[in-house]
Coordinates of C-alpha atoms in Angstrom, one line a residue:
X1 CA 79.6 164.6 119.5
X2 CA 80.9 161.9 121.8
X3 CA 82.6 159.2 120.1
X4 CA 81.9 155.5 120.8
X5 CA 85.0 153.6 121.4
X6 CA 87.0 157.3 123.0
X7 CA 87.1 156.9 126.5
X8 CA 89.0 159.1 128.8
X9 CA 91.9 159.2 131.0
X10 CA 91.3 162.1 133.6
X11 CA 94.9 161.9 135.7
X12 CA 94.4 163.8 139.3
X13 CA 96.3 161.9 141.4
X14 CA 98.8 164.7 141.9
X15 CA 99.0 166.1 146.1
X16 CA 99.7 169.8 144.7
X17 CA 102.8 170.3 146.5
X18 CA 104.7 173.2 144.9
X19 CA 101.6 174.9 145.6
X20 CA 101.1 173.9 149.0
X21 CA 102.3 177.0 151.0
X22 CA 99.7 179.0 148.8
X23 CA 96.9 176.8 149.2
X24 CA 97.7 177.0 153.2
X25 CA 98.3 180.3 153.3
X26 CA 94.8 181.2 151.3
X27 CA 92.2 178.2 151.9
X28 CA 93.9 177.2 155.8
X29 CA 94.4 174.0 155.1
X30 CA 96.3 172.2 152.0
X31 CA 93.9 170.7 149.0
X32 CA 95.6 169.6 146.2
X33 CA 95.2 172.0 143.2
X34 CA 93.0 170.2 140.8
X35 CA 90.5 171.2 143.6
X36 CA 90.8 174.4 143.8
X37 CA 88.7 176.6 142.2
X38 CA 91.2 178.9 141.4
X39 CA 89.4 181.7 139.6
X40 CA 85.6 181.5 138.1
X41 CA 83.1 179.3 139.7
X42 CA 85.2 175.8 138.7
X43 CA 87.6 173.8 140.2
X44 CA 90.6 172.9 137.8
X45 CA 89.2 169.3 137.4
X46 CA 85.5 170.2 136.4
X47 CA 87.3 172.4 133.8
X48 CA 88.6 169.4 132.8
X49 CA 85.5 167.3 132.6
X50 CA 83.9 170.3 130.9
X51 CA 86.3 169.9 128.1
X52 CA 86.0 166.0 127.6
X53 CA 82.5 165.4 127.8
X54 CA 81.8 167.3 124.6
X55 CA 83.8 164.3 123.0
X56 CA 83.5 161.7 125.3
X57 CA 80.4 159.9 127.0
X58 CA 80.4 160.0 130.8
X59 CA 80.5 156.4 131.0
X60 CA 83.7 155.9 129.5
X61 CA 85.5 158.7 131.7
X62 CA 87.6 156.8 134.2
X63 CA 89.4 159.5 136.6
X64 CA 92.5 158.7 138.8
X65 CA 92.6 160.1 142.2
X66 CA 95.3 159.9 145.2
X67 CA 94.8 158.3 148.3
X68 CA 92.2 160.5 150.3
X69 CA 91.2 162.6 147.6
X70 CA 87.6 161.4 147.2
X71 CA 87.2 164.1 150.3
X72 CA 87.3 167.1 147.6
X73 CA 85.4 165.6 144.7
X74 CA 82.0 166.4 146.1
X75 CA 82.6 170.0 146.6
X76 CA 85.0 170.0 143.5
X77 CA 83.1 169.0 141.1
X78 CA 79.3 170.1 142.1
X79 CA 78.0 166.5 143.7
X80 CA 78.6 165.0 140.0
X81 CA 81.9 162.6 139.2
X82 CA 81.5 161.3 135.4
X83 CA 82.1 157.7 134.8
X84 CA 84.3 156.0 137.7
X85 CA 87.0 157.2 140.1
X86 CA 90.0 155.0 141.1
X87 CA 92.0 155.8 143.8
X88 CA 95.8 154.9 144.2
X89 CA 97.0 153.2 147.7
X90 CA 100.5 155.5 147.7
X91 CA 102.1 157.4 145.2
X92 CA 103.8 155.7 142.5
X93 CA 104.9 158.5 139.7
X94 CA 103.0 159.1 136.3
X95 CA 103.6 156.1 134.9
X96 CA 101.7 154.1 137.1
X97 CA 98.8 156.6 137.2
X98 CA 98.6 156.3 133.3
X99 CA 99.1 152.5 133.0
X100 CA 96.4 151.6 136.0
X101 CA 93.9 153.9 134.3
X102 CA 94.7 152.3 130.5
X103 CA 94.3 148.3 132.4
X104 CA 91.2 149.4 133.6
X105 CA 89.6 150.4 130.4
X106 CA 91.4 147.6 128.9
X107 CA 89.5 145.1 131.2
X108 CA 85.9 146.3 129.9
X109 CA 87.2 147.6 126.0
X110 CA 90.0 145.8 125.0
X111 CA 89.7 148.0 121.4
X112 CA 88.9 151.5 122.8
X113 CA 90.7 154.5 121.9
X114 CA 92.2 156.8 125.0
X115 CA 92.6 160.6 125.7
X116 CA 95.0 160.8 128.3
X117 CA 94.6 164.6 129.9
X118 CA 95.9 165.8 133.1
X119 CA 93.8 167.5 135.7
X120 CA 96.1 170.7 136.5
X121 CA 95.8 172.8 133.1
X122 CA 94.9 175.6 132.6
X123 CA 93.6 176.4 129.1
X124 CA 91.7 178.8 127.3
X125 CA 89.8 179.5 125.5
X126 CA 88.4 175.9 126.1
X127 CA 86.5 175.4 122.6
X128 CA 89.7 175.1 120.6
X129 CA 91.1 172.8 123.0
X130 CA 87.9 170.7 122.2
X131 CA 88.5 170.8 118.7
X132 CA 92.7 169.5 119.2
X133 CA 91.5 167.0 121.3
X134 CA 89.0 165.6 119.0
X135 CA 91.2 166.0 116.0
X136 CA 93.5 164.1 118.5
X137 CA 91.1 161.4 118.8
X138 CA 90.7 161.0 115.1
X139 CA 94.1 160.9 114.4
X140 CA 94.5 158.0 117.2
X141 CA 91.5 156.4 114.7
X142 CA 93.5 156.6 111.6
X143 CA 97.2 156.0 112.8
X144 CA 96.5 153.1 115.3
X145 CA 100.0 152.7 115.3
X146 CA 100.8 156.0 117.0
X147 CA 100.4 158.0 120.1
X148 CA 98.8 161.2 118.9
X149 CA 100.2 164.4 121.5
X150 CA 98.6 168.2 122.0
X151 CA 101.9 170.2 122.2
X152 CA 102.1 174.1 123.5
X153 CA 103.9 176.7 122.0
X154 CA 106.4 177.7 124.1
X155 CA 106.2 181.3 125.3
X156 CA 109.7 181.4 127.4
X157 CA 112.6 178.7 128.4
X158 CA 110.7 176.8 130.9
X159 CA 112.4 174.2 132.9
X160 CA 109.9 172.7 134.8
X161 CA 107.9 170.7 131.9
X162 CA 108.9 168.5 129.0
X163 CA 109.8 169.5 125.1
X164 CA 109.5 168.2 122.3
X165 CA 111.1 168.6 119.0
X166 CA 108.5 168.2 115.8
X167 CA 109.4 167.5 111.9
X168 CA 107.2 167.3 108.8
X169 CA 103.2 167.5 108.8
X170 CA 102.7 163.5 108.6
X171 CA 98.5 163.9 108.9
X172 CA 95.9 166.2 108.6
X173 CA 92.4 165.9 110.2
X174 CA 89.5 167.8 111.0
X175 CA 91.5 171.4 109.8
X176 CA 94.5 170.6 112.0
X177 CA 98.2 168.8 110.9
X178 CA 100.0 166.8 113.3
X179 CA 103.9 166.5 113.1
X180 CA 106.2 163.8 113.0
X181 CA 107.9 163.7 116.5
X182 CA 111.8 163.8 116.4
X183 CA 112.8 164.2 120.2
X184 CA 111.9 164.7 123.8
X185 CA 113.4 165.9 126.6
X186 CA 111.9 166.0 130.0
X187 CA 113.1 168.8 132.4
X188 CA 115.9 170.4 130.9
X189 CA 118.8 172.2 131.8
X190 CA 118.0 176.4 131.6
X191 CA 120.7 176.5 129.0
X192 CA 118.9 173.5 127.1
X193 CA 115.5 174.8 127.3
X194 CA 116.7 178.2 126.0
X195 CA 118.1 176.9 122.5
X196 CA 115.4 174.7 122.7
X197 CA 112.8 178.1 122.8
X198 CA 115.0 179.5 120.6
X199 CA 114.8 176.5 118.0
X200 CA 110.9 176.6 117.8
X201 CA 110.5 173.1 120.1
X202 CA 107.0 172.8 122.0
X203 CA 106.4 172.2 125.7
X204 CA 104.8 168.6 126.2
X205 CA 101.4 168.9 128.0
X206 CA 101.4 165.1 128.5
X207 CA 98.1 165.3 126.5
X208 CA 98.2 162.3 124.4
X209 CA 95.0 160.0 122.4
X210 CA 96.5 156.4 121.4
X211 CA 94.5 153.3 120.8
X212 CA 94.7 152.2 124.1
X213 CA 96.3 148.1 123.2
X214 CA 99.1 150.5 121.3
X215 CA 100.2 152.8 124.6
X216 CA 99.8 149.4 126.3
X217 CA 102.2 147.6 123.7
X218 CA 105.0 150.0 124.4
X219 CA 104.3 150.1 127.5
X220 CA 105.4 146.5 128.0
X221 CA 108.7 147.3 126.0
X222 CA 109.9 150.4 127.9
X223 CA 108.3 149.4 131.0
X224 CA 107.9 145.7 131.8
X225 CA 107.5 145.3 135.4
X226 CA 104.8 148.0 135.8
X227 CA 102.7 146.5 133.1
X228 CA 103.6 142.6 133.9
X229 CA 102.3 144.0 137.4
X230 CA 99.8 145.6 136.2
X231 CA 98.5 143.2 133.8
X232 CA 96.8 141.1 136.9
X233 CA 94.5 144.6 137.5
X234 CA 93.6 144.3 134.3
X235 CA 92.5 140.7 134.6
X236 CA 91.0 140.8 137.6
X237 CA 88.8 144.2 136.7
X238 CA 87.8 142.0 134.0
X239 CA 86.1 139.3 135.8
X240 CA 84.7 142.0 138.4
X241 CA 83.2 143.9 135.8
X242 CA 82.1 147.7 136.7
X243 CA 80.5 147.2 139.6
X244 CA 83.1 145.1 141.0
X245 CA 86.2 147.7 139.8
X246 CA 84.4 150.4 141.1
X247 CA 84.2 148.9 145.2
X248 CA 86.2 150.6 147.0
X249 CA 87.4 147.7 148.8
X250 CA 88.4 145.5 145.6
X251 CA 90.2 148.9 144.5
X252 CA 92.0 149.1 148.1
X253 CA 93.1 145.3 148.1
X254 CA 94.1 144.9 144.2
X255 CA 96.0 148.3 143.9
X256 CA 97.4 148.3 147.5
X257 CA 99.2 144.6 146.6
X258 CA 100.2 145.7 143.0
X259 CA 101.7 149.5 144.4
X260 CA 103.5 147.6 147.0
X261 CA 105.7 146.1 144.5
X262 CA 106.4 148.6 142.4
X263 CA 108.7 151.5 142.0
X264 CA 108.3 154.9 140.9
X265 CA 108.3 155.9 137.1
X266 CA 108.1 159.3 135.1
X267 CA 106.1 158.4 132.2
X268 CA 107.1 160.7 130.3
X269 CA 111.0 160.0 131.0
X270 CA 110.2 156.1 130.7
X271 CA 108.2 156.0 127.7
X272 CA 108.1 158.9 125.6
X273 CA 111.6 159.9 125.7
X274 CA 112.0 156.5 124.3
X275 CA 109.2 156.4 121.5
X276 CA 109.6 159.7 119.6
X277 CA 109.5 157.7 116.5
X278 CA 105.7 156.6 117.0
X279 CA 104.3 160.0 118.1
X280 CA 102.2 162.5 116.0
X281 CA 102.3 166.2 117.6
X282 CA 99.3 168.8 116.9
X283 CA 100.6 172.1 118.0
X284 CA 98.1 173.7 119.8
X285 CA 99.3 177.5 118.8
X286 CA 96.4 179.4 118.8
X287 CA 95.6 178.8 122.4
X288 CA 97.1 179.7 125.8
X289 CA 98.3 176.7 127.4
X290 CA 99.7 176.6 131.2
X291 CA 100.7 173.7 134.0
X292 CA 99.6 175.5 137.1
X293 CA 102.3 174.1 139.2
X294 CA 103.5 177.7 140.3
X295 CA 101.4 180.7 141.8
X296 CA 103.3 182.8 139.1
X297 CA 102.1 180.5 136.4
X298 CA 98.2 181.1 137.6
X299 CA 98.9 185.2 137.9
X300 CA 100.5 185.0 134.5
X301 CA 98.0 183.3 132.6
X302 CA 95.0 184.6 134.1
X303 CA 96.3 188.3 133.8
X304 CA 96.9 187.3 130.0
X305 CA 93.0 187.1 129.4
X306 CA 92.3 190.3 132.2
X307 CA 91.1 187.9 135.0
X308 CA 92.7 187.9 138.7
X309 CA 93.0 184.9 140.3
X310 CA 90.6 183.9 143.4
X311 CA 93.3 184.3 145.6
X312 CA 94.9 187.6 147.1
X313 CA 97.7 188.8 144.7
X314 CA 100.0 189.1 147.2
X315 CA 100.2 185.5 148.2
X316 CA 102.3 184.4 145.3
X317 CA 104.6 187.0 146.2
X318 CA 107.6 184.8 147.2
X319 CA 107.8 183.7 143.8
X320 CA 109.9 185.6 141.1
X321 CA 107.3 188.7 139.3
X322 CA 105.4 187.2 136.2
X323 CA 106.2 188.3 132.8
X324 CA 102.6 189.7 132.4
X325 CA 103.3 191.4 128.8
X326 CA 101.1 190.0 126.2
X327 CA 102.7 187.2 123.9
X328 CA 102.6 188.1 119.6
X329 CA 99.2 187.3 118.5
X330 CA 97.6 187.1 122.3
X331 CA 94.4 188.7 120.5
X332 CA 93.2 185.6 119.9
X333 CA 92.8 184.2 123.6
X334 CA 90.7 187.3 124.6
X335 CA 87.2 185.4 122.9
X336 CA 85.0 182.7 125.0
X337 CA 86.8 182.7 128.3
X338 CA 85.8 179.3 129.9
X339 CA 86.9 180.7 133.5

C-alpha cells in the first residue's frame, strides 16, 4: 500500500509539559508524552508509526525529536525507529519543527508528497484514520496546489486547539469528500469556540498531506526568515546525502547555528490562519479524535471505547471531571480498538 513519492513528517519534538506533574507523579521522573505508553502495550509515537507505515515506506519516514529525546526512543518504540530521526538544538515553536522536517526531505526528493502527523494523538479506531490519511495523500496528488487537512468533529467548545471553518465538497477520493476551507482560528476565546461548536466548525488536528515544494512555497510567503534560514539545511542535507543528515554531529552543528537565529513561530498561527484559501478539509467524523495534552483528555477518550488508562485514575484528579457520556453515534468507535 505504500506509496512512492509520500513520505512522512512524524512531529515529536514536544517536552509534554501540561502533562508533566502527571507523568512525575506516576512514572517518577518526567518523559514527554509521545513516550508514554499510556494505555495498551504502545507508546503514543509507535501508534503513530503504526498508522503511517501502512501508507508510507520506512525509508521515507523522517521523525522530529527534541533535544535529549533519543533517550526514550529505544524503549518507546521497541528497539525499531523507521526512516531517520532529527533532533532540534532548543525549542523553536511548530513552525520550525515542520519546515526543518519538509527541507530535509526536500534535500533528497525535491517532488515528494508530505503527511505531516503529530506524535500526541490519540485516535481510534486506527484503520479509518489509515484510510483519511491516504485519501489525504491522494488528494495532495490531484490538487498539487493545495494543502489537504484531517479535521475532527468537535464534540464540546474546546479552547486549547485550533478550528476551522469548511464550505462546499471541492473533491472526492477514495469514498471520502474534502471541503473547501473558509477560516481558521487558533486558540479561541471560550465564547468563540462555543458559536464556533455551535456552528458545526471542526477542531484542526494539524494533520495536513501537501506536495512538499507547495507547503514550502507558502512557507516562504508567510514566513520568510525561517525558510531563507532554513533553506541552507536544505542545501547542505543535500550535498551530505543520508548518511551525512543523519550524523548526529552534522545535525548538532547545522541546526544548532540555524535555531540560534531564529525566533519562535506557531505554524498553525503563521501559515494556516493565513492560507485558508488553498486548504482542502476531510472531516474525519466517523472516528474519535483527541490531543492528549490534558490527563482529562486521556480518561475521556479512553473511557469512550471502555478502556482505563495505564495510570491510577486518581492522578488526573486535579483536573476538572471528564464528560464521560457517550457522544451521538459513539457505536461506531467501539470496533478494532488499536490500544
Amino acid at each position: 500500500m505504500a506509496v512512492g513519492k509520500l513520505w512522512a513528517l512524524v512531529l515529536a519534538g514536544g517536552e509534554g509539559e501540561r502533562l508533566s506533574t502527571l507523568t512525575v507523579r506516576w512514572l517518577g521522573r518526567h518523559r514527554p508524552k509521545q513516550y508514554c505508553t499510556f494505555v495498551g502495550s504502545r507508546s503514543m509515537l509507535q501508534h503513530t508509526y503504526d498508522r503511517v507505515l501502512p501508507i508510507v515506506a520506512a525509508e521515507h519516514v523522517v521523525t522530529l525529536v527534541g533535544k535529549g529525546h533519543r533517550f526514550y526512543l529505544h524503549e518507546a518504540c521497541r528497539g525499531s525507529v523507521p526512516g531517520t530521526v532529527i533532533e532540534q538544538p532548543i525549542p523553536r515553536g511548530t513552525a520550525a519543527g515542520v519546515l526543518t522536517g519538509l527541507a530535509v526531505i526536500l534535500s533528497q526528493d525535491p517532488e515528494a508528497a508530505v503527511l505531516v502527523v503529530p506524535s500526541d494523538h490519540f485516535m481510534h479506531p486506527e484503520t479509518r484514520f489509515i484510510r483519511y490519511a491516504a485519501a489525504a495523500a491522494a488528494a495532495a496528488t490531484l490538487r498539487p496546489d493545495r494543502l489537504v487537512l484531517l479535521a475532527a468533529a468537535s464534540r464540546h467548545p474546546e479552547t486549547e486547539f485550533g478550528w476551522l471553518e469548511t464550505g462546499p465538497i471541492a473533491l472526492s477520493v477514495l469514498q471520502r469528500s474534502a471541503c473547501e476551507v473558509y477560516r481558521f482560528l487558533e486558540k479561541p476565546h471560550r465564547t468563540e469556540a462555543e458559536r464556533f461548536h455551535r456552528l458545526g466548525w471542526h477542531w484542526n488536528t494539524m494533520i495536513m498531506a501537501a506536495r512538499g515544494r507547495t507547503l514550502w512555497s507558502l512557507a516562504e510567503q508567510h514566513l520568510p526568515e525561517l525558510t531563507a534560514e532554513l533553506s541552507r539545511v536544505r542545501e547542505l542535507c543535500r550535498r551530505a546525502g543520508p548518511a551525512g543528515y543523519r550524523n548526529r554531529r552534522f545535525q548538532s552543528q547545522v541546526l544548532g547555528d540555524v535555531y540560534s537565529r531564529v525566533r519562535s513561530e506557531d505554524f498553525s498561527r503563521a501559515l494556516l490562519e493565513a492560507s485558508a484559501g488553498v486548504c482542502l478539509a476531510f472531516s474525519m467524523h466517523d472516528l474519535l479524535w483527541d490531543d492528549w495534552g490534558r490527563p482529562r483528555r486521556i480518561v475521556e477518550s479512553l473511557a469512550r471505547i471502555g478502556k482505563r488508562p495505564a495510570f491510577p485514575l486518581h492522578l488526573a484528579e486535579a483536573e476538572p471531571a471528564p464528560q464521560l457520556g457517550l457522544p451521538p453515534g459513539a457505536a461506531g468507535f467501539a470496533g478494532g480498538c488499536g490500544v
